[in-house]
Short mmCIF file of C-alpha atoms in Angstrom, two decimals:
data_model
loop_
_atom_site.label_atom_id
_atom_site.label_comp_id
_atom_site.label_asym_id
_atom_site.label_seq_id
_atom_site.Cartn_x
_atom_site.Cartn_y
_atom_site.Cartn_z
CA MET A 1 2.27 1.46 32.35
CA LEU A 2 5.13 3.16 30.86
CA ARG A 3 6.76 2.56 27.61
CA ILE A 4 10.44 2.12 26.59
CA ASN A 5 11.60 3.05 23.15
CA GLU A 6 15.22 1.88 21.39
CA LEU A 7 15.71 -1.06 24.18
CA LYS A 8 18.53 -2.97 22.05
CA LEU A 9 19.95 -6.32 22.51
CA PRO A 10 21.97 -8.83 20.56
CA LEU A 11 20.26 -10.93 17.72
CA ASP A 12 21.27 -14.06 19.60
CA HIS A 13 19.99 -13.11 23.11
CA ALA A 14 18.23 -15.48 25.44
CA ALA A 15 14.66 -14.79 26.38
CA GLU A 16 15.41 -13.86 30.16
CA ASP A 17 18.04 -11.32 28.65
CA LEU A 18 14.96 -8.90 28.11
CA PRO A 19 13.56 -8.33 31.42
CA ALA A 20 17.14 -8.19 32.65
CA ALA A 21 17.42 -5.07 30.20
CA ILE A 22 14.20 -3.55 31.05
CA CYS A 23 15.48 -3.57 35.06
CA ALA A 24 18.84 -2.23 33.89
CA ARG A 25 17.62 0.46 31.62
CA LEU A 26 15.23 1.93 34.20
CA ASP A 27 17.80 1.08 37.21
CA ILE A 28 14.91 -1.34 39.45
CA SER A 29 15.17 -4.52 40.87
CA PRO A 30 13.95 -7.30 39.29
CA ALA A 31 11.53 -7.38 41.99
CA ASP A 32 10.01 -3.96 40.80
CA LEU A 33 9.18 -5.18 37.42
CA GLN A 34 5.72 -6.46 37.71
CA ARG A 35 5.05 -7.41 34.21
CA TYR A 36 5.89 -6.19 30.48
CA GLN A 37 4.82 -6.87 26.93
CA ILE A 38 6.60 -6.26 23.58
CA PHE A 39 5.09 -3.56 21.64
CA ARG A 40 7.07 -3.75 18.68
CA ARG A 41 10.11 -5.63 17.43
CA GLY A 42 12.52 -4.47 14.65
CA ASN A 43 16.14 -4.86 13.95
CA ASP A 44 19.55 -2.77 13.40
CA ALA A 45 21.20 -4.42 10.59
CA ARG A 46 23.76 -1.18 10.09
CA LYS A 47 26.69 -3.45 11.66
CA LYS A 48 26.29 -6.85 9.61
CA HIS A 49 28.61 -8.73 12.11
CA ALA A 50 26.50 -7.12 15.20
CA ILE A 51 22.88 -7.28 14.11
CA LEU A 52 20.73 -5.85 17.38
CA LEU A 53 17.06 -6.36 17.86
CA THR A 54 15.08 -3.20 18.81
CA TYR A 55 12.56 -3.46 21.20
CA VAL A 56 9.72 -1.21 22.17
CA VAL A 57 8.23 -2.55 25.71
CA ASP A 58 5.63 -1.75 27.68
CA CYS A 59 5.85 -2.38 31.72
CA VAL A 60 4.30 -2.39 34.67
CA VAL A 61 6.67 -1.15 37.64
CA ALA A 62 6.45 -0.61 41.32
CA ASN A 63 6.62 3.31 41.99
CA GLU A 64 5.83 4.12 38.56
CA ALA A 65 5.59 7.68 39.36
CA GLU A 66 9.04 7.96 40.75
CA VAL A 67 10.85 6.11 37.52
CA LEU A 68 8.79 8.65 35.38
CA ALA A 69 10.26 11.19 37.35
CA ARG A 70 13.85 10.21 37.32
CA PHE A 71 13.49 9.72 33.41
CA SER A 72 11.40 12.92 33.00
CA ASP A 73 14.19 14.11 30.36
CA ASP A 74 14.42 11.20 28.45
CA GLN A 75 12.51 10.86 25.46
CA ASN A 76 12.59 6.90 25.40
CA VAL A 77 11.19 6.51 28.64
CA LYS A 78 7.44 7.79 28.83
CA PRO A 79 3.95 6.75 30.00
CA THR A 80 2.44 4.31 27.97
CA PRO A 81 0.15 6.21 25.29
CA ASP A 82 -3.62 5.01 25.26
CA THR A 83 -4.04 3.32 21.56
CA SER A 84 -7.49 2.11 21.85
CA TYR A 85 -10.02 3.38 19.44
CA LYS A 86 -13.06 5.59 20.20
CA PHE A 87 -15.82 6.47 17.92
CA PRO A 88 -16.61 10.18 17.41
CA VAL A 89 -20.34 9.69 17.23
CA MET A 90 -22.82 6.42 17.57
CA ALA A 91 -26.09 6.23 15.60
CA PRO A 92 -28.63 6.08 17.86
CA GLU A 93 -30.54 2.35 18.33
CA GLY A 94 -33.04 1.89 15.66
CA TRP A 95 -31.34 4.85 13.21
CA ASP A 96 -33.12 4.34 9.83
CA GLY A 97 -31.62 7.57 7.94
CA GLU A 98 -30.55 7.60 4.48
CA ARG A 99 -27.55 5.01 4.21
CA PRO A 100 -23.89 6.12 3.34
CA VAL A 101 -22.52 4.74 -0.03
CA VAL A 102 -18.88 3.56 -0.47
CA ILE A 103 -17.41 3.03 -3.89
CA GLY A 104 -14.61 0.32 -3.87
CA ALA A 105 -13.97 -2.23 -1.52
CA GLY A 106 -9.94 -2.01 -1.21
CA PRO A 107 -7.95 -1.35 2.09
CA CYS A 108 -9.74 2.45 2.10
CA GLY A 109 -13.34 1.51 1.46
CA LEU A 110 -13.12 -1.85 3.44
CA LEU A 111 -12.22 0.37 6.48
CA ALA A 112 -14.56 3.26 6.05
CA ALA A 113 -17.26 0.81 5.72
CA LEU A 114 -16.60 -1.28 8.85
CA ILE A 115 -16.18 2.12 10.70
CA LEU A 116 -19.56 3.15 9.38
CA ALA A 117 -21.03 -0.11 10.39
CA GLN A 118 -19.85 -0.02 13.65
CA MET A 119 -21.27 3.52 14.30
CA GLY A 120 -24.47 2.01 13.01
CA LEU A 121 -24.95 3.75 9.68
CA LYS A 122 -25.15 0.51 7.74
CA PRO A 123 -23.16 1.29 4.60
CA ILE A 124 -23.75 0.39 0.99
CA ILE A 125 -20.76 -0.94 -0.53
CA ILE A 126 -20.58 -0.72 -4.23
CA GLU A 127 -17.54 -2.54 -5.89
CA ARG A 128 -17.14 -2.83 -9.63
CA GLY A 129 -15.17 -6.27 -9.43
CA LYS A 130 -16.20 -9.33 -8.21
CA ALA A 131 -15.58 -10.94 -4.53
CA VAL A 132 -12.19 -11.60 -3.66
CA ARG A 133 -12.63 -15.73 -4.33
CA GLU A 134 -13.96 -15.30 -8.01
CA ARG A 135 -11.26 -12.34 -8.35
CA THR A 136 -8.39 -14.68 -7.51
CA LYS A 137 -9.64 -16.97 -10.01
CA ASP A 138 -9.69 -14.15 -12.63
CA THR A 139 -6.22 -12.60 -11.65
CA TRP A 140 -4.78 -16.03 -12.08
CA GLY A 141 -6.10 -16.36 -15.51
CA LEU A 142 -4.14 -13.70 -17.07
CA TRP A 143 -0.87 -14.80 -14.93
CA ARG A 144 -1.42 -18.61 -16.47
CA ARG A 145 -3.21 -17.92 -19.73
CA SER A 146 -3.10 -14.60 -20.66
CA VAL A 147 -6.68 -13.77 -20.34
CA LEU A 148 -7.40 -10.40 -18.93
CA GLU A 149 -10.67 -9.81 -17.22
CA PRO A 150 -11.07 -5.60 -17.36
CA GLU A 151 -13.54 -5.76 -14.41
CA SER A 152 -11.84 -8.40 -12.23
CA ASN A 153 -7.79 -8.40 -11.82
CA VAL A 154 -4.96 -7.13 -9.65
CA GLN A 155 -6.58 -3.62 -9.65
CA PHE A 156 -10.51 -4.39 -9.57
CA GLY A 157 -12.35 -6.36 -7.16
CA GLU A 158 -12.84 -6.99 -3.42
CA GLY A 159 -9.87 -6.13 -1.31
CA GLY A 160 -8.51 -3.63 -3.81
CA ALA A 161 -4.91 -3.84 -5.36
CA GLY A 162 -3.54 -4.35 -1.73
CA THR A 163 -4.90 -7.95 -2.07
CA PHE A 164 -2.20 -9.19 -4.62
CA SER A 165 1.00 -7.29 -2.73
CA ASP A 166 3.11 -8.09 0.09
CA GLY A 167 0.44 -7.14 2.33
CA LYS A 168 3.15 -4.67 3.81
CA LEU A 169 1.46 -2.82 6.97
CA TYR A 170 3.71 0.08 7.66
CA SER A 171 3.58 3.53 6.72
CA ARG A 172 5.61 6.90 7.60
CA ILE A 173 2.18 8.72 7.98
CA LYS A 174 1.78 11.05 11.28
CA ASP A 175 -0.79 9.16 13.24
CA PRO A 176 -1.09 10.88 16.40
CA ARG A 177 -4.57 9.17 17.22
CA HIS A 178 -3.20 5.56 16.76
CA LEU A 179 -5.72 4.96 13.88
CA GLY A 180 -3.00 2.49 12.31
CA ARG A 181 -3.25 0.31 15.72
CA LYS A 182 -7.34 0.14 14.86
CA VAL A 183 -6.76 -1.00 11.65
CA LEU A 184 -4.13 -3.83 12.86
CA VAL A 185 -6.36 -4.89 15.43
CA GLU A 186 -9.21 -5.15 13.09
CA PHE A 187 -6.95 -6.98 10.73
CA VAL A 188 -5.93 -9.61 13.42
CA LYS A 189 -9.71 -10.03 14.37
CA ALA A 190 -10.16 -11.12 10.89
CA GLY A 191 -7.34 -13.47 10.64
CA ALA A 192 -4.25 -11.69 10.27
CA PRO A 193 -1.39 -13.14 12.15
CA ASP A 194 -1.00 -11.78 15.73
CA ASP A 195 2.71 -10.95 14.89
CA ILE A 196 1.36 -7.56 12.90
CA LEU A 197 0.73 -6.34 16.34
CA THR A 198 4.46 -6.07 17.16
CA GLU A 199 6.71 -6.45 14.00
CA ALA A 200 8.17 -3.18 13.18
CA HIS A 201 7.53 -3.95 9.43
CA PRO A 202 4.32 -6.07 9.28
CA HIS A 203 3.00 -8.04 6.52
CA ILE A 204 0.17 -10.30 5.91
CA GLY A 205 0.86 -11.77 2.08
CA THR A 206 -1.90 -12.63 -0.08
CA PHE A 207 -3.40 -15.92 0.85
CA ARG A 208 -3.94 -14.50 4.13
CA LEU A 209 -5.54 -11.22 2.83
CA VAL A 210 -8.18 -12.98 0.77
CA THR A 211 -9.48 -14.75 4.07
CA MET A 212 -9.25 -11.76 6.07
CA VAL A 213 -10.86 -9.60 3.50
CA MET A 214 -13.71 -11.96 3.29
CA SER A 215 -14.09 -12.31 7.19
CA MET A 216 -14.33 -8.27 7.37
CA ARG A 217 -16.98 -8.68 4.82
CA GLU A 218 -19.24 -10.82 6.88
CA THR A 219 -18.80 -8.33 9.99
CA ILE A 220 -19.87 -5.72 8.07
CA GLU A 221 -23.02 -7.30 6.85
CA GLY A 222 -23.46 -8.69 9.94
CA LEU A 223 -23.92 -4.78 11.42
CA GLY A 224 -26.41 -4.11 8.62
CA GLY A 225 -23.91 -3.15 5.87
CA GLN A 226 -24.93 -4.32 1.86
CA TYR A 227 -22.36 -5.32 -0.68
CA ARG A 228 -23.09 -5.05 -4.31
CA PHE A 229 -20.28 -6.60 -6.55
CA GLN A 230 -19.75 -6.49 -10.03
CA THR A 231 -21.74 -3.16 -10.13
CA ARG A 232 -20.04 0.04 -11.84
CA VAL A 233 -20.80 3.54 -11.02
CA GLU A 234 -21.37 5.23 -14.53
CA ASP A 235 -22.53 8.33 -13.76
CA PHE A 236 -23.12 10.86 -10.65
CA GLU A 237 -26.08 12.99 -10.13
CA ILE A 238 -25.12 16.18 -8.94
CA GLU A 239 -27.73 18.90 -7.91
CA THR A 240 -27.16 22.76 -7.98
CA ALA A 241 -28.77 24.88 -5.31
CA ALA A 242 -30.07 28.52 -6.13
CA ASN A 243 -26.82 29.88 -4.22
CA GLY A 244 -24.69 27.82 -6.62
CA GLU A 245 -23.77 25.38 -3.94
CA ARG A 246 -23.34 21.67 -5.66
CA ARG A 247 -24.05 18.58 -3.81
CA ILE A 248 -24.25 14.92 -4.84
CA ALA A 249 -27.71 13.28 -5.13
CA GLY A 250 -27.21 9.58 -6.56
CA LEU A 251 -25.35 7.34 -8.74
CA HIS A 252 -26.11 5.85 -11.95
CA LEU A 253 -25.12 2.47 -11.77
CA SER A 254 -24.03 -0.22 -14.64
CA ASP A 255 -27.35 -2.35 -13.77
CA GLY A 256 -29.25 0.34 -14.97
CA SER A 257 -30.53 1.19 -11.71
CA PHE A 258 -30.16 4.75 -9.86
CA LEU A 259 -29.07 4.86 -6.23
CA PRO A 260 -30.11 8.32 -4.29
CA ALA A 261 -27.04 9.09 -2.26
CA ARG A 262 -26.33 12.20 -0.35
CA HIS A 263 -23.29 11.05 1.25
CA VAL A 264 -20.91 8.99 -0.90
CA ILE A 265 -17.01 7.99 0.20
CA MET A 266 -14.89 7.57 -3.21
CA ALA A 267 -12.38 5.00 -2.58
CA VAL A 268 -11.81 3.82 -6.03
CA GLY A 269 -8.01 3.01 -5.97
CA HIS A 270 -5.60 4.39 -8.41
CA SER A 271 -6.71 2.65 -11.46
CA ALA A 272 -10.26 3.74 -11.83
CA ARG A 273 -9.64 5.98 -14.80
CA ASP A 274 -13.26 5.93 -16.15
CA THR A 275 -14.58 7.16 -12.82
CA PHE A 276 -11.96 9.76 -12.86
CA GLN A 277 -12.84 11.09 -16.49
CA VAL A 278 -16.52 10.96 -15.03
CA LEU A 279 -16.23 12.83 -12.20
CA PHE A 280 -13.76 15.59 -14.09
CA ASP A 281 -16.64 15.59 -16.72
CA ARG A 282 -19.18 16.45 -14.04
CA GLY A 283 -17.36 19.56 -12.77
CA VAL A 284 -16.01 17.84 -9.67
CA HIS A 285 -12.50 19.39 -8.73
CA ILE A 286 -9.50 17.25 -9.49
CA GLU A 287 -6.07 18.18 -9.98
CA ALA A 288 -3.00 16.57 -11.61
CA LYS A 289 -0.82 14.92 -9.15
CA PRO A 290 2.93 13.68 -9.18
CA PHE A 291 3.81 10.24 -9.42
CA ALA A 292 6.69 7.66 -10.59
CA ILE A 293 7.17 5.14 -13.42
CA GLY A 294 9.95 2.55 -14.16
CA VAL A 295 10.74 -1.19 -13.74
CA ARG A 296 10.68 -4.25 -11.57
CA ILE A 297 13.98 -5.50 -10.90
CA GLU A 298 14.37 -8.90 -9.45
CA HIS A 299 17.68 -10.51 -7.53
CA PRO A 300 17.62 -13.83 -5.80
CA GLN A 301 16.50 -13.15 -2.31
CA SER A 302 19.82 -14.82 -0.92
CA TRP A 303 22.00 -12.22 -2.40
CA ILE A 304 20.00 -9.37 -0.93
CA ASP A 305 20.04 -11.37 2.43
CA THR A 306 23.75 -11.80 2.37
CA ALA A 307 24.25 -7.97 1.28
CA ARG A 308 22.26 -6.92 4.38
CA TYR A 309 22.63 -9.25 6.92
CA GLY A 310 26.14 -10.81 6.35
CA PRO A 311 26.90 -13.84 8.22
CA SER A 312 23.26 -13.81 10.55
CA ALA A 313 21.55 -13.88 6.60
CA GLY A 314 18.84 -16.92 6.85
CA ASP A 315 18.26 -16.35 10.75
CA LYS A 316 14.75 -17.07 11.31
CA ILE A 317 14.00 -14.11 13.55
CA LEU A 318 15.40 -11.63 10.63
CA GLY A 319 13.27 -13.20 7.90
CA PRO A 320 14.20 -12.52 4.28
CA ALA A 321 15.94 -8.94 3.86
CA ALA A 322 14.11 -6.07 2.48
CA TYR A 323 15.70 -2.72 1.38
CA SER A 324 14.89 0.73 0.67
CA ILE A 325 17.28 3.30 -1.40
CA SER A 326 17.22 6.41 -3.38
CA HIS A 327 19.41 8.29 -5.65
CA LYS A 328 19.39 12.00 -6.71
CA CYS A 329 20.24 12.01 -10.29
CA LYS A 330 22.71 14.84 -12.16
CA ASN A 331 19.55 15.71 -14.16
CA GLY A 332 17.69 16.68 -10.71
CA ARG A 333 15.28 13.63 -10.88
CA THR A 334 15.14 11.32 -7.88
CA VAL A 335 15.27 7.38 -8.75
CA TYR A 336 14.21 5.10 -5.53
CA SER A 337 13.05 1.52 -4.74
CA PHE A 338 9.32 1.20 -4.40
CA CYS A 339 7.15 -1.48 -2.75
CA MET A 340 9.83 -3.97 -2.29
CA CYS A 341 8.82 -7.69 -1.93
CA PRO A 342 11.34 -9.85 0.03
CA GLY A 343 10.78 -13.58 -1.33
CA GLY A 344 8.10 -12.81 -3.68
CA ARG A 345 7.47 -12.29 -7.48
CA VAL A 346 6.67 -9.92 -10.11
CA VAL A 347 3.14 -9.95 -11.17
CA ALA A 348 0.91 -8.54 -14.29
CA ALA A 349 -1.19 -5.70 -12.96
CA THR A 350 -2.92 -4.49 -15.78
CA SER A 351 -6.62 -3.30 -15.83
CA GLU A 352 -6.84 -2.34 -19.47
CA ALA A 353 -6.62 -4.47 -22.61
CA GLY A 354 -3.66 -3.81 -24.98
CA ARG A 355 -1.28 -3.15 -21.79
CA VAL A 356 1.26 -3.80 -19.67
CA VAL A 357 1.78 -3.27 -16.04
CA THR A 358 4.26 -4.83 -13.69
CA ASN A 359 3.54 -4.91 -9.59
CA GLY A 360 5.01 -7.12 -6.94
CA MET A 361 3.75 -9.55 -4.46
CA SER A 362 4.63 -12.03 -1.83
CA GLN A 363 2.93 -14.60 0.36
CA TYR A 364 2.96 -14.40 4.13
CA SER A 365 6.12 -16.87 4.06
CA ARG A 366 8.41 -14.87 1.73
CA ALA A 367 9.50 -18.20 0.43
CA GLU A 368 9.93 -17.56 -2.99
CA PHE A 369 13.44 -17.55 -4.61
CA ASN A 370 13.46 -13.95 -5.81
CA ALA A 371 13.38 -10.31 -4.29
CA ASN A 372 11.87 -7.79 -6.55
CA SER A 373 11.13 -3.99 -5.93
CA GLY A 374 10.07 -0.99 -8.13
CA ILE A 375 12.86 0.85 -9.35
CA VAL A 376 10.84 4.52 -10.25
CA VAL A 377 11.54 7.94 -11.15
CA ASP A 378 9.51 10.95 -10.09
CA ILE A 379 7.21 12.48 -12.59
CA ASP A 380 6.13 15.78 -12.46
CA PRO A 381 2.95 16.93 -13.73
CA SER A 382 4.17 20.54 -14.81
CA LYS A 383 7.00 19.50 -16.82
CA ASP A 384 6.11 15.79 -17.99
CA TYR A 385 2.73 15.64 -18.67
CA PRO A 386 1.27 19.24 -18.86
CA GLY A 387 -2.24 19.22 -20.29
CA GLY A 388 -4.50 19.39 -17.50
CA PRO A 389 -5.66 17.05 -14.54
CA MET A 390 -6.50 14.03 -17.09
CA ALA A 391 -2.90 14.10 -18.50
CA GLY A 392 -1.24 11.65 -16.22
CA MET A 393 -3.74 8.85 -16.82
CA ALA A 394 -2.73 9.41 -20.89
CA PHE A 395 0.81 9.74 -20.08
CA GLN A 396 0.61 6.49 -17.91
CA ARG A 397 -1.16 4.54 -21.04
CA HIS A 398 1.14 5.75 -23.57
CA TRP A 399 3.92 3.47 -21.90
CA GLU A 400 1.79 0.91 -20.94
CA SER A 401 0.64 0.37 -24.57
CA LEU A 402 4.41 0.57 -25.68
CA ALA A 403 5.53 -1.95 -23.06
CA PHE A 404 2.52 -4.06 -24.48
CA GLU A 405 4.11 -3.95 -28.16
CA ALA A 406 7.90 -4.52 -26.75
CA GLY A 407 6.42 -7.60 -24.82
CA GLY A 408 5.23 -9.38 -27.99
CA ARG A 409 1.39 -8.13 -27.73
CA ASN A 410 0.67 -11.15 -25.75
CA TYR A 411 1.16 -9.87 -22.07
CA MET A 412 4.25 -10.86 -21.70
CA ALA A 413 6.83 -7.89 -20.25
CA PRO A 414 9.35 -6.49 -21.96
CA GLY A 415 12.57 -7.18 -20.01
CA GLN A 416 16.34 -6.88 -19.92
CA LYS A 417 19.40 -7.87 -18.06
CA LEU A 418 20.93 -5.00 -16.05
CA GLY A 419 24.41 -5.32 -17.91
CA ASP A 420 22.91 -5.22 -21.22
CA PHE A 421 20.72 -2.27 -19.96
CA LEU A 422 23.81 -0.14 -18.75
CA ALA A 423 25.60 -0.95 -21.98
CA ASP A 424 22.68 0.12 -24.01
CA ARG A 425 22.45 -3.20 -25.94
CA PRO A 426 19.34 -5.71 -26.11
CA SER A 427 18.84 -8.79 -24.31
CA THR A 428 19.15 -11.70 -26.03
CA GLU A 429 19.31 -14.75 -23.26
CA PHE A 430 18.96 -14.62 -19.64
CA GLY A 431 21.99 -15.79 -17.26
CA SER A 432 21.87 -16.42 -13.61
CA VAL A 433 18.69 -14.52 -12.45
CA ILE A 434 15.38 -15.81 -13.69
CA PRO A 435 12.37 -13.51 -13.82
CA SER A 436 9.32 -14.79 -11.79
CA TYR A 437 6.79 -12.52 -14.27
CA LYS A 438 3.82 -14.53 -15.64
CA PRO A 439 2.79 -14.62 -18.18
CA GLY A 440 6.31 -14.76 -19.03
CA VAL A 441 9.24 -12.10 -19.93
CA HIS A 442 10.25 -11.36 -23.41
CA LEU A 443 13.86 -9.97 -23.56
CA THR A 444 14.22 -6.71 -25.62
CA GLU A 445 15.31 -3.34 -24.75
CA LEU A 446 13.40 -1.24 -22.13
CA LYS A 447 13.92 1.97 -23.80
CA LYS A 448 11.41 1.15 -26.02
CA CYS A 449 8.61 1.63 -23.16
CA LEU A 450 9.98 4.54 -20.93
CA PRO A 451 10.76 8.04 -21.64
CA ASP A 452 14.46 8.75 -22.07
CA TYR A 453 14.60 10.79 -18.94
CA VAL A 454 13.86 7.30 -16.75
CA ILE A 455 16.12 5.35 -18.50
CA GLU A 456 19.17 7.91 -18.43
CA SER A 457 18.15 8.33 -14.47
CA ILE A 458 17.67 4.40 -13.72
CA ARG A 459 21.45 4.21 -15.81
CA GLU A 460 22.81 6.59 -13.35
CA ALA A 461 21.18 5.20 -10.03
CA LEU A 462 21.90 1.24 -10.55
CA PRO A 463 25.67 1.65 -10.07
CA ALA A 464 25.15 4.06 -6.80
CA PHE A 465 22.82 1.48 -5.80
CA GLY A 466 25.66 -1.37 -6.21
CA ARG A 467 27.78 0.62 -3.78
CA MET A 468 24.93 0.64 -1.37
CA VAL A 469 23.72 -2.88 -1.78
CA PRO A 470 26.72 -5.30 -2.79
CA GLY A 471 25.90 -7.22 -6.00
CA TYR A 472 22.72 -5.15 -6.78
CA ASP A 473 24.21 -4.26 -10.09
CA HIS A 474 25.18 -7.58 -11.10
CA PRO A 475 24.92 -8.01 -14.84
CA ASP A 476 22.79 -11.04 -14.78
CA VAL A 477 20.06 -9.27 -12.93
CA VAL A 478 16.76 -8.59 -14.70
CA MET A 479 14.71 -5.53 -14.96
CA THR A 480 10.96 -5.99 -16.59
CA GLY A 481 8.80 -3.07 -17.54
CA VAL A 482 6.70 -1.18 -16.93
CA GLU A 483 5.86 0.13 -13.39
CA THR A 484 3.49 3.08 -13.93
CA ARG A 485 0.99 2.73 -11.28
CA THR A 486 2.85 3.69 -7.98
CA SER A 487 0.21 6.16 -7.08
CA SER A 488 -2.93 8.05 -8.41
CA PRO A 489 -2.20 10.45 -11.42
CA VAL A 490 -4.69 12.79 -10.06
CA ARG A 491 -6.29 14.30 -6.40
CA ILE A 492 -9.56 14.58 -5.93
CA THR A 493 -9.17 17.77 -3.93
CA ARG A 494 -10.99 17.98 -0.45
CA GLY A 495 -11.46 20.27 2.34
CA LYS A 496 -10.83 19.82 5.91
CA ASP A 497 -14.41 18.38 6.40
CA CYS A 498 -13.03 15.56 3.97
CA GLN A 499 -15.77 16.73 1.42
CA SER A 500 -15.11 17.63 -2.10
CA LEU A 501 -13.81 21.45 -2.57
CA ASN A 502 -16.94 21.79 -4.77
CA THR A 503 -19.60 19.07 -4.46
CA ARG A 504 -21.07 18.64 -1.00
CA GLY A 505 -21.63 14.83 0.20
CA LEU A 506 -18.93 13.57 -2.00
CA TYR A 507 -15.86 12.40 0.30
CA PRO A 508 -12.58 11.52 -1.66
CA ALA A 509 -10.32 8.98 0.29
CA GLY A 510 -7.67 6.80 -0.03
CA GLU A 511 -5.10 6.19 -2.77
CA GLY A 512 -7.20 6.87 -5.96
CA ALA A 513 -8.03 10.44 -4.58
CA GLY A 514 -4.62 11.07 -4.00
CA TYR A 515 -4.63 11.06 0.14
CA ALA A 516 -2.79 7.55 0.56
CA GLY A 517 -0.17 5.45 -0.54
CA GLY A 518 -0.27 1.68 0.42
CA ILE A 519 -2.46 -0.75 2.57
CA LEU A 520 -2.35 1.13 6.08
CA SER A 521 -2.12 4.77 5.14
CA ALA A 522 -5.29 3.89 2.82
CA ALA A 523 -7.21 2.07 5.73
CA VAL A 524 -6.46 5.06 7.95
CA ASP A 525 -7.73 7.69 5.67
CA GLY A 526 -10.85 5.22 5.04
CA ILE A 527 -11.34 5.76 9.01
CA LYS A 528 -10.69 9.51 9.01
CA VAL A 529 -13.14 10.00 6.24
CA ALA A 530 -15.55 7.77 7.77
CA GLU A 531 -15.54 9.31 10.66
CA ALA A 532 -16.07 13.14 9.17
CA LEU A 533 -19.13 11.40 7.15
CA ALA A 534 -20.37 10.22 10.25
CA THR A 535 -20.14 13.28 12.33
CA GLU A 536 -22.04 15.23 9.41
CA VAL A 537 -24.78 12.85 9.36
CA LEU A 538 -25.57 12.46 12.98
CA LYS A 539 -24.97 16.24 13.89
#
């Protein structure tokens, strides 16, 4: 089988045009094309009046060796790579060794636990929050009634923060082993739509993520895994050998029990601030890490569709339009869009009382009225929050607390119209854009809850974004604050064996440990770390 990359056809092409294009590209007769399948489909919308669909196609042809020889210098015609997953080790039948522990049931912990279970190691999964159905009810409690459950919310609970997001499943990580494909295949087995295997920018949506996470839990339990919900790790037992080597020995849990454990995957997510502090206090090597903060910005989705797709806006194949934009400011900082959610809503994402945090989410249909995205500014620990590895958490909390005050101390988000923001005046009434954030938006001035250099940078960037995406800087556009949890403020540094630099048996993983950003990259990291742990256990 061979693969053709960058095969482009008009948006309105007929079904029979694709096999014809394959034959033309390979200079073969239709009789020589035995079969084909679409591996991936995207679009090229740089010319709004001539949008193209871009295919990656795998095909079986007669005289394949001869065809490949003719295209030996063409990087877009190559043998189809083997994307099947192969386990590096497997536990022998009846294995009854010490069970590994996975802390956290987000995308990273979920895939780590699944791989460990499939290798026969029967992991124990510790999750401070609730199972996903109960957690969903608690999350809606904040959105609808302004009632926060600190252990069950957008950040904590089965499925992790990714459950209440757009369910975006694309990433720019290097993936030579095609581990991302393994993630997508497992998601489809668990009930995700089949098109995530072929779309260039696949997504699932919150409602489908809920049922998918439940299905994957059932699979893990069926393979001998065990979940412990509403159980927080309160302390880590670390032994120090005579030669000075430190090793994890067990976990002190919130139910008062002690769990012996010599192989522990830390997949806690970027908001487990109390866990980071305990690890730091126990001497585990942790470093400060850059992240970004800013606001959520909302436009009517129709504006973005028209700006990106022109006369093809609303086409069912294209769907709601997305964007990715950035601007390098005069002050040296970069402003960029983050976690763009077409046809979605802005949601309350705090996990701590007395603080406001915004995030974005969409359902699979992406059918809601507004598009939203984070507009964030890069933060450098060396100059913006010096003071050690834990200083980033204090920095985030400071601005989240000010956002709570500016919003009215009831979990409403502070908001401001873009025109007023640029003119440096408070907003007093909404215009043509109505924000989607629940419990609600209190109009004010965003400079009350963001650093001066962030305000300055976003003010410079917005007109530039308006030149990139027509209408982006419309004065009625609404911004809400604050977006602070773009990524973890710490990195729990690990070595090539995926273990902590100074604590054997502790495997930092995923977004909270500073090694991923988003559902797919976190899940891939979970696989890598699970493989490293299993290899260590079974060697």
